[in-house]
Coordinates of C-alpha atoms in Angstrom, one line a residue:
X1 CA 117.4 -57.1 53.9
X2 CA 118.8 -53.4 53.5
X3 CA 122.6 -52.9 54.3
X4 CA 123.1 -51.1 57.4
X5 CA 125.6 -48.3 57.7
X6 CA 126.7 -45.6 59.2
X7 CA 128.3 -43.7 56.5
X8 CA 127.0 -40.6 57.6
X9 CA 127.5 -40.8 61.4
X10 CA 130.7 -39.8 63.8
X11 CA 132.9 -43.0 64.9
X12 CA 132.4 -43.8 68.1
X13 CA 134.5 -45.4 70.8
X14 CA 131.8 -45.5 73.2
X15 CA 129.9 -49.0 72.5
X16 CA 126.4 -47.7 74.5
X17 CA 126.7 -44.9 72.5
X18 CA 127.2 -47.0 69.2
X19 CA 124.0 -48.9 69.7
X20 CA 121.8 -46.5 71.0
X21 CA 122.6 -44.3 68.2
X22 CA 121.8 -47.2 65.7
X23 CA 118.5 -48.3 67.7
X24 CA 117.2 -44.7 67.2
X25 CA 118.3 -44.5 63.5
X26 CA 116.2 -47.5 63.1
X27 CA 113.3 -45.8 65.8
X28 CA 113.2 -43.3 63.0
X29 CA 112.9 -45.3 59.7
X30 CA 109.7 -47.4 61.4
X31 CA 108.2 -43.9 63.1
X32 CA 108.7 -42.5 59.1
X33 CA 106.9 -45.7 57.8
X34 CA 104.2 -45.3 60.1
X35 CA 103.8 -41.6 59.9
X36 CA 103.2 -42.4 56.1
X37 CA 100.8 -44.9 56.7
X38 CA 98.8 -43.4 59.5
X39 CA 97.1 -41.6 57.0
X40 CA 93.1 -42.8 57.1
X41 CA 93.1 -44.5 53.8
X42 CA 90.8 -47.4 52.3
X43 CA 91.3 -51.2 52.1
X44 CA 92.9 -50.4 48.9
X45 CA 95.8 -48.0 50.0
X46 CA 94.3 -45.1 48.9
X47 CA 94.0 -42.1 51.2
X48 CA 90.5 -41.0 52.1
X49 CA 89.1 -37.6 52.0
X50 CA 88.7 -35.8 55.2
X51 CA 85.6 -34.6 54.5
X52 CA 84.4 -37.9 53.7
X53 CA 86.4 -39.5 57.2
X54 CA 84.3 -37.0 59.4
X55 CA 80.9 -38.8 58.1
X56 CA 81.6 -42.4 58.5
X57 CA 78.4 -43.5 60.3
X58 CA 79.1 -46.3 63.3
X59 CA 76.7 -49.0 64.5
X60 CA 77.1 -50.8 68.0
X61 CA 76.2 -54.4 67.8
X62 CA 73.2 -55.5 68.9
X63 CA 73.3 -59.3 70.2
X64 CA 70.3 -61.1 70.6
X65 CA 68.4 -62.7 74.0
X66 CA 69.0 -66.4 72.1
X67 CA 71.5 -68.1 69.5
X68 CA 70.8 -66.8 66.3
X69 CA 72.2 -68.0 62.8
X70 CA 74.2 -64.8 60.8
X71 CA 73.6 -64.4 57.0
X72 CA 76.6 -66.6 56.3
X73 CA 75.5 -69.2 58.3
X74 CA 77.5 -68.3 61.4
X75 CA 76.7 -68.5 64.6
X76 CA 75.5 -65.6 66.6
X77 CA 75.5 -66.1 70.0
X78 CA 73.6 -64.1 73.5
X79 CA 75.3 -62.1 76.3
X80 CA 75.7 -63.7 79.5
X81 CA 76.8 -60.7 81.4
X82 CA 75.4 -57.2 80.8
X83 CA 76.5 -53.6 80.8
X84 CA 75.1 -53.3 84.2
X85 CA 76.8 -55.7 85.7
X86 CA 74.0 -58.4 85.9
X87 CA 73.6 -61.9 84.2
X88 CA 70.9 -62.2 81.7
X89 CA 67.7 -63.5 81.8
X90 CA 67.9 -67.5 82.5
X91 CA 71.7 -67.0 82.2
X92 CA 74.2 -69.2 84.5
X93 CA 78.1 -68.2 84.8
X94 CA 80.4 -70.3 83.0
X95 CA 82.7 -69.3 85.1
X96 CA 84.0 -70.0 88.8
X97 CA 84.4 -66.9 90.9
X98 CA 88.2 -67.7 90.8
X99 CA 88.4 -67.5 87.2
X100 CA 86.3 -64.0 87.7
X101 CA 88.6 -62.5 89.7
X102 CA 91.8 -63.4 87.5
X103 CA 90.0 -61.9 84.4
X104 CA 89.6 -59.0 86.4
X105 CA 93.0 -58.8 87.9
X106 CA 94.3 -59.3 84.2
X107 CA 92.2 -56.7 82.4
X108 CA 93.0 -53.9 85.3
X109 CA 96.2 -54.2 85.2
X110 CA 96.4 -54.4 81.8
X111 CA 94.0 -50.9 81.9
X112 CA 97.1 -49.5 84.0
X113 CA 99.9 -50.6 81.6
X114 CA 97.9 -48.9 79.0
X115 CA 98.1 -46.1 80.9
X116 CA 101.9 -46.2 81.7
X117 CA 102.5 -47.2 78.3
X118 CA 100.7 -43.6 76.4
X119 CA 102.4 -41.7 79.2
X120 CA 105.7 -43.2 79.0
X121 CA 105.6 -42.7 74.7
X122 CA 104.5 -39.2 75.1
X123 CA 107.7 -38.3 77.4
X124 CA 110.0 -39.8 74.6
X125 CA 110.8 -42.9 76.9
X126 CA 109.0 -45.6 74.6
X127 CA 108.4 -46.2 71.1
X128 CA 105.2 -46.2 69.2
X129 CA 102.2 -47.8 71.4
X130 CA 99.1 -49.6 71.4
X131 CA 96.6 -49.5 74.0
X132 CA 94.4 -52.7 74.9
X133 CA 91.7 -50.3 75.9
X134 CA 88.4 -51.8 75.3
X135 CA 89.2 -55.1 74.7
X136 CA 90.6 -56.6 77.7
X137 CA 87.7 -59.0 77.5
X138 CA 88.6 -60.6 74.5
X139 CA 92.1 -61.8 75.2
X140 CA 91.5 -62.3 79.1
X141 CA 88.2 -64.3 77.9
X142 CA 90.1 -66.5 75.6
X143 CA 93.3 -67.2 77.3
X144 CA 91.3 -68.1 80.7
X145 CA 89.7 -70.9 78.5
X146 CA 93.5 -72.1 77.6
X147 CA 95.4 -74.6 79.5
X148 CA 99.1 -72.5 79.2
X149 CA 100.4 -75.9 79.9
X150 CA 99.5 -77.0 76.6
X151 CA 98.3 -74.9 74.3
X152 CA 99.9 -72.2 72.1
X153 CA 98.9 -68.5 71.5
X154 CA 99.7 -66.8 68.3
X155 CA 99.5 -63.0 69.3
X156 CA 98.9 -60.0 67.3
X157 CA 100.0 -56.9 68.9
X158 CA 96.8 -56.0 71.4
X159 CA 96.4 -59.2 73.5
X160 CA 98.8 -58.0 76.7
X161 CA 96.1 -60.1 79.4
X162 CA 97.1 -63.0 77.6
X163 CA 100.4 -62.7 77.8
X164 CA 100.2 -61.9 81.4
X165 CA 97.6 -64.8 81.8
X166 CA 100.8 -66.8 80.3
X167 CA 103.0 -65.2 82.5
X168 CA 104.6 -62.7 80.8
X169 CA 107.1 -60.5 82.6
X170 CA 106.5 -57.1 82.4
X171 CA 110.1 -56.2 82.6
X172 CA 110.4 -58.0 78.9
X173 CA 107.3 -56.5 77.8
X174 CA 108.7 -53.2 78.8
X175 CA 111.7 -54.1 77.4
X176 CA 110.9 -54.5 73.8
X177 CA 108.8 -51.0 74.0
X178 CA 112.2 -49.4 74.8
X179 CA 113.4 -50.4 72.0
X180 CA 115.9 -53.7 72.9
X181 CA 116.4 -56.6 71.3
X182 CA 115.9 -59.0 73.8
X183 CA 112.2 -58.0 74.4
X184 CA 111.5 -60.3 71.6
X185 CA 112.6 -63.4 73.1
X186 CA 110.6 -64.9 75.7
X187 CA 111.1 -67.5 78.2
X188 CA 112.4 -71.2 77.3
X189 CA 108.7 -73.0 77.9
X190 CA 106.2 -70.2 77.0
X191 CA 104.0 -71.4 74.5
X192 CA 103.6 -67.9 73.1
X193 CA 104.5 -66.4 69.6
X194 CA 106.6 -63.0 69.1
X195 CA 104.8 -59.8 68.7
X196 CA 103.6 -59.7 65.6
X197 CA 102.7 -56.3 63.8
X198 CA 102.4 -57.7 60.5
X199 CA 98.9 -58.4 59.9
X200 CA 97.6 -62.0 59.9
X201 CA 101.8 -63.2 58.9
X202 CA 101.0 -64.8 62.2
X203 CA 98.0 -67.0 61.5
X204 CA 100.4 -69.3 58.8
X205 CA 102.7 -70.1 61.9
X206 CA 99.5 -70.6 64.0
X207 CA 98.5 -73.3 61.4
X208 CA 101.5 -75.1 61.1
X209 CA 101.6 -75.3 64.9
X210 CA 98.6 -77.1 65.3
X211 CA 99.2 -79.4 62.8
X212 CA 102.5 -80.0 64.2
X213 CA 100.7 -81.1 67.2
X214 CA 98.4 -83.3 65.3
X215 CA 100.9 -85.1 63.6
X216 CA 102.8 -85.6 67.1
X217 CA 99.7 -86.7 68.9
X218 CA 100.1 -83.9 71.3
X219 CA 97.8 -82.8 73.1
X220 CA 96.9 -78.9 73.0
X221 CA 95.6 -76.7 70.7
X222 CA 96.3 -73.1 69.2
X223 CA 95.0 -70.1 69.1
X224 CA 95.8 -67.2 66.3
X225 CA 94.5 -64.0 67.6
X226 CA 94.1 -61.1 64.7
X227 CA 92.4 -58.1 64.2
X228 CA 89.3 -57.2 61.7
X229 CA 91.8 -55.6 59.1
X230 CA 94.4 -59.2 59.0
X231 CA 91.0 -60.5 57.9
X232 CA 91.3 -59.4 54.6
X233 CA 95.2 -60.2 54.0
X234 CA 95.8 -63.8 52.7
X235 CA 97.6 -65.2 55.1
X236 CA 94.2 -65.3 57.6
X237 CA 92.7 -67.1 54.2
X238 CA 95.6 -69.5 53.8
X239 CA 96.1 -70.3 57.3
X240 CA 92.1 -71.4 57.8
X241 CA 92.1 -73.0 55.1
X242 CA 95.1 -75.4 55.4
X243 CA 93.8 -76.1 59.1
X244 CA 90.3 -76.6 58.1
X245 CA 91.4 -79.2 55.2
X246 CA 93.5 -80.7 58.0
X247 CA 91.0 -80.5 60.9
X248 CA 94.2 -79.4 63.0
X249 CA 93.5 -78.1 66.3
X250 CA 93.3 -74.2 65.6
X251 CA 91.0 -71.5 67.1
X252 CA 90.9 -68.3 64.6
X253 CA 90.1 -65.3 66.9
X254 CA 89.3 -62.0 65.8
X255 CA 88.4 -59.3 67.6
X256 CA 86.7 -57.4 65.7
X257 CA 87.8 -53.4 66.7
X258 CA 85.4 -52.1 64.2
X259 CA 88.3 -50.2 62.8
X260 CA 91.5 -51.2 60.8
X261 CA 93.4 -48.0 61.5
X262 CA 90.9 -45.7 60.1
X263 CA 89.0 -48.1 57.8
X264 CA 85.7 -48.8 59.4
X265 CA 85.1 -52.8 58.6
X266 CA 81.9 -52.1 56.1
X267 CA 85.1 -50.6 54.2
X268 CA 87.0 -54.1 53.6
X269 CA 84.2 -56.4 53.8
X270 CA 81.2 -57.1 52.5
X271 CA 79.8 -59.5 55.1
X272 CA 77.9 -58.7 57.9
X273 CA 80.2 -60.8 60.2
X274 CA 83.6 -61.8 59.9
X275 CA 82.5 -65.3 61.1
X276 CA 81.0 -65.9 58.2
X277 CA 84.4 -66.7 56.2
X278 CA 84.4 -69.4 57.7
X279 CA 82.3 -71.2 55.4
X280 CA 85.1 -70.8 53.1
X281 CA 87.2 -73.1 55.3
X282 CA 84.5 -75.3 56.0
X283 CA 84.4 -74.8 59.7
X284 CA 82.2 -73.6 62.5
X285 CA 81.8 -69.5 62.7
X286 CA 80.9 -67.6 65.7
X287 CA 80.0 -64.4 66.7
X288 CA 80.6 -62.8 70.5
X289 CA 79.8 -60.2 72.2
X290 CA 83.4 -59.1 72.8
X291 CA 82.9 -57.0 75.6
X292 CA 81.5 -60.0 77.7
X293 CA 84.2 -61.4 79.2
X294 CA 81.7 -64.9 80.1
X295 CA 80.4 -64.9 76.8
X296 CA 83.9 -64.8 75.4
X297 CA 85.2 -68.0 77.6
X298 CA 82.2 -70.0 76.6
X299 CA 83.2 -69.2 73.3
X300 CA 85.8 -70.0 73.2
X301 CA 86.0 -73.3 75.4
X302 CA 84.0 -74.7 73.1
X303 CA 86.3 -73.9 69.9
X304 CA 88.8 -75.5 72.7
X305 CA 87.1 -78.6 73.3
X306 CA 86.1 -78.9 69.7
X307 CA 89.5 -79.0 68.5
X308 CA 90.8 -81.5 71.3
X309 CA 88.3 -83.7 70.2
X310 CA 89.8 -84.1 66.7
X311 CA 86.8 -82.1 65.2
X312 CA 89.2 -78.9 63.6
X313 CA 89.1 -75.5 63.8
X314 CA 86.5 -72.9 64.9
X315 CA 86.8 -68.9 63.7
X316 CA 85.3 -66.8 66.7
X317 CA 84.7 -63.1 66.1
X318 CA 84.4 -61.4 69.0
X319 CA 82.5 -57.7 68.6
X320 CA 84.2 -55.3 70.4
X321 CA 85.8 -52.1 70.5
X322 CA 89.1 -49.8 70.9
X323 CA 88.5 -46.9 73.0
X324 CA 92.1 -45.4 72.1
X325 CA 93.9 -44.6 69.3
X326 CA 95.2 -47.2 67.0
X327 CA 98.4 -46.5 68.4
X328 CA 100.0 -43.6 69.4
X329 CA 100.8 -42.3 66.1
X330 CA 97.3 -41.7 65.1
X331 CA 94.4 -39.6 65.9
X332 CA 91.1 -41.0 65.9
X333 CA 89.3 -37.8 66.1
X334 CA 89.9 -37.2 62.5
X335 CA 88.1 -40.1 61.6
X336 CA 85.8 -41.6 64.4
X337 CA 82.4 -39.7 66.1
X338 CA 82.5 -38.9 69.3
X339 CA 79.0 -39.9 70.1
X340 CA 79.6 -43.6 68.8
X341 CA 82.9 -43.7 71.3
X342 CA 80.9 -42.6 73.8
X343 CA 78.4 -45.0 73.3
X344 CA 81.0 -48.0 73.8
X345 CA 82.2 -46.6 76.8
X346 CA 78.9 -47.7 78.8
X347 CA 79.4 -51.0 77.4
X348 CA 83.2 -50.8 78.9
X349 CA 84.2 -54.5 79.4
X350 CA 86.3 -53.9 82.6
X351 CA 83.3 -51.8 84.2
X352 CA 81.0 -55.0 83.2
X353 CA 82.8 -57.4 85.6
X354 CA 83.7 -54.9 87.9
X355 CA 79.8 -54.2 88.9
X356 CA 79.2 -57.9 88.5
X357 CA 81.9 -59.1 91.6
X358 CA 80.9 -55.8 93.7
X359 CA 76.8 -56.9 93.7
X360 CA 78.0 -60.0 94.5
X361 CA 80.1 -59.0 97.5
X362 CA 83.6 -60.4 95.7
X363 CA 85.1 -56.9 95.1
X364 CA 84.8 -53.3 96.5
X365 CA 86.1 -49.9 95.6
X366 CA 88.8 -51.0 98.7
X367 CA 90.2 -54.0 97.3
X368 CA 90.1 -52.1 93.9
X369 CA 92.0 -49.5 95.0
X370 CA 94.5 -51.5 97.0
X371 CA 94.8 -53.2 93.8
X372 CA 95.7 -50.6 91.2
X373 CA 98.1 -49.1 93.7
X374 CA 100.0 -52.5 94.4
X375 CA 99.7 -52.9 90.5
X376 CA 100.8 -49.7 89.7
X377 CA 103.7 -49.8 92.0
X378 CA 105.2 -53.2 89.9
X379 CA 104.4 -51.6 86.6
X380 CA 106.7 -48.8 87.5
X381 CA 109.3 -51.2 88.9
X382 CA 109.4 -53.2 86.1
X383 CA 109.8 -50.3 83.7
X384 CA 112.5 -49.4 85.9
X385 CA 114.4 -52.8 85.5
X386 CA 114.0 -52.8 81.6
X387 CA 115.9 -49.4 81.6
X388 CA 118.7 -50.9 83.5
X389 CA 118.8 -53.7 81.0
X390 CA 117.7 -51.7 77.9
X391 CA 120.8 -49.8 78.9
X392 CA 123.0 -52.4 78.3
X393 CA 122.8 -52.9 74.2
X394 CA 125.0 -53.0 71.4
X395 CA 125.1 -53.0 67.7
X396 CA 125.3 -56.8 67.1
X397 CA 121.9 -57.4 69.4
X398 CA 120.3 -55.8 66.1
X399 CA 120.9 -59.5 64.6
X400 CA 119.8 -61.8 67.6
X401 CA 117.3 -64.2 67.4
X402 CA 116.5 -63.5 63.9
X403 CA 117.5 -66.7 62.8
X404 CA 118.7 -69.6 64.5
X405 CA 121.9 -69.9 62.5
X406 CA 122.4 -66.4 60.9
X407 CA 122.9 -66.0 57.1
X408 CA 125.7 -65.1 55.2
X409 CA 124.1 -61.5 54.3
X410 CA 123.7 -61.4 58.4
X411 CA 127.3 -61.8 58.9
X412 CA 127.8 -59.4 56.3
X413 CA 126.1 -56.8 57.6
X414 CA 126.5 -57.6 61.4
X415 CA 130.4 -57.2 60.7
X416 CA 130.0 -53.9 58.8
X417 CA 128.6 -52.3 61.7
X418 CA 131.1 -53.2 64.2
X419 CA 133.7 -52.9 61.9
X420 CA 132.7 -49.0 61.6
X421 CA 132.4 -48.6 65.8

């Protein structure tokens, strides 16, 4: 761990002023590292012509009208619920209507964060920011298919109707984006990981969950959610594989973006379908139609029951797609066509179950709006309360719940700061 100091900064009496001052020289360093690595560049680390960015060809994925089997031997299964709203052909909800309405309560207002979120970063108020744009369907899918009662999530760092599906406060959610400390810790009970940036570092501890259950005879299982690009770092291999020998209770989700930053995933892999790894593992595979919030629960309640029933892991890929940016450091222009993101903006998963609840006289443009302004109006109000406490930080915060006894090199460092206020 690198020695802080302040060597080249004013002493300062003021203790708000202390730790704001070293919360945006560490803002900095990660905007720096990030800025560096925003770059488009391959799977390799090597930085990728412009020229050659502007021509990267896109494909939307075509699911078929009945369970296929992938090259890999993965399964590859039908939409339930159309772009236009409708079920398809012979197709039954999996779903109750109650369950509908809470995915759709949990991807609008996760829409609407997205919004507040890109706004807020652009007036300087939050640090760098990743929309959910796209893909609420994957993570409100998944989650609604979870007992949080039970079972565990492992999150990435695009999964926010999950988290709210888990109860999440916005005010701590808001909280960490400010840039304080105790956004990372979440409530005594909540069977939810950390935000995890790292790619895949969380799948290990997703692994060793599960088989911690195992071994207790606990009930519940986990679920490790990554994107396309963790799929090529080794901890995604080690954690399947370790759960997959142990036939622990583990659901491998991937939602499959189409992009790791700037890397298209015909860039990193030479499989049609992520699922397929999971031969390697010796597990089920299967592939989803993302954007299909039904399709997506189904999915993934039978990974669910699967692993209650002692029978191990499953590795679900769900196809979908970021509408955004990567995060609000990057520019997808330079890499991404226009008429491909335009494409997957008819296939929008919150439009999808919006038109399917207004034919069937369960929502209406009233309700909706009602809805976004009552949603909107807590959004702002928690944002509000995590200034108020964001506002009350110092120095020593920068070592919380980092460990839970703190190391000697901790100490070290943790008194070197306040011994230079």
């Amino acid at each position: 761990m690198t020695r802080l100091t302040c060597s080249d900064t004013r002493p300062s009496t003021n203790r708000a002023e202390s730790a704001s001052r070293h919360f945006r020289r560490a803002a900095t360093r990660y905007e720096n590292h990030i800025s560096d690595h925003r770059r488009p560049r391959t799977g390799h680390g090597r930085e990728i012509p412009m020229d050659v960015i502007e021509t990267i060809p896109e494909a939307v994925p075509r699911f078929p009208e009945e369970e296929t089997v992938g090259p890999g031997g993965e399964r590859v299964l039908p939409s339930i619920l159309l772009p236009d709203g409708s079920l398809a052909a012979g197709a039954s909800s999996p779903m109750s209507d109650e369950q509908l309405l809470e995915a759709l309560a949990l991807m609008t207002r996760s829409r609407l964060v997205d919004e507040r979120g890109v706004s807020y970063q652009r007036q300087g108020r939050i640090g760098t920011f990743s929309e959910v744009r796209g893909q609420e369907a994957a993570s409100a899918g998944s989650s609604l298919a979870l007992d949080p009662g039970k079972d565990w999530i492992a999150q990435s760092y695009r999964e926010l109707p999950a988290l709210l599906r888990y109860g999440l406060s916005l005010t701590t959610y808001w909280t960490l984006f400010i840039g304080h400390p105790g956004g990372w810790k979440y409530p005594d009970g909540m069977r939810v990981l950390p935000l995890q940036i790292e790619l895949a570092t969380q799948l290990p501890h997703a692994a060793g969950i599960a088989w911690g259950l195992k071994l207790k005879k606990e009930p519940g299982v986990v679920l490790g959610y990554f994107g396309d690009g963790a799929s090529s770092e080794g901890d995604f291999y080690e954690a399947g594989n370790l759960a997959g020998v142990l036939d622990a209770p583990l659901v491998l989700f991937c939602q499959n973006n189409g992009w790791a930053i700037s890397t298209p995933t015909d860039r990193q892999t030479k499989v049609t379908n992520i699922a397929a790894k999971a031969t390697a593992f010796g597990i089920p595979g299967v592939v989803v139609d993302g954007n299909d919030v039904m399709a997506v629960y189904a999915a993934t309640r039978e990974a669910v029951d699967r692993a209650e029933s002692g029978a191990g892991p499953t590795l679900i890929e769900a196809k979908t797609y970021r509408l955004g940016a990567h995060n609000t450091s990057d520019e997808p222009r330079r890499y991404r066509e226009n008429a491909a993101v335009t494409e997957w903006e008819q296939l929008d998963p919150l439009v999808r179950l919006r038109r399917h609840l207004t034919a069937r006289g369960l929502w209406d443009d009233q309700r909706d709006a009602e809805f976004r302004k009552t949603a909107l109006s807590e959004i702002d109000a928690h944002f509000n309360e995590a200034l108020a406490v964001a506002g009350k930080r110092s120095p020593e915060m920068l070592f919380d719940h980092v460990y839970a006894e703190p190391t000697t090199r901790m100490r070290i460092q943790r008194d070197t700061i306040l011994d230079e206020e």
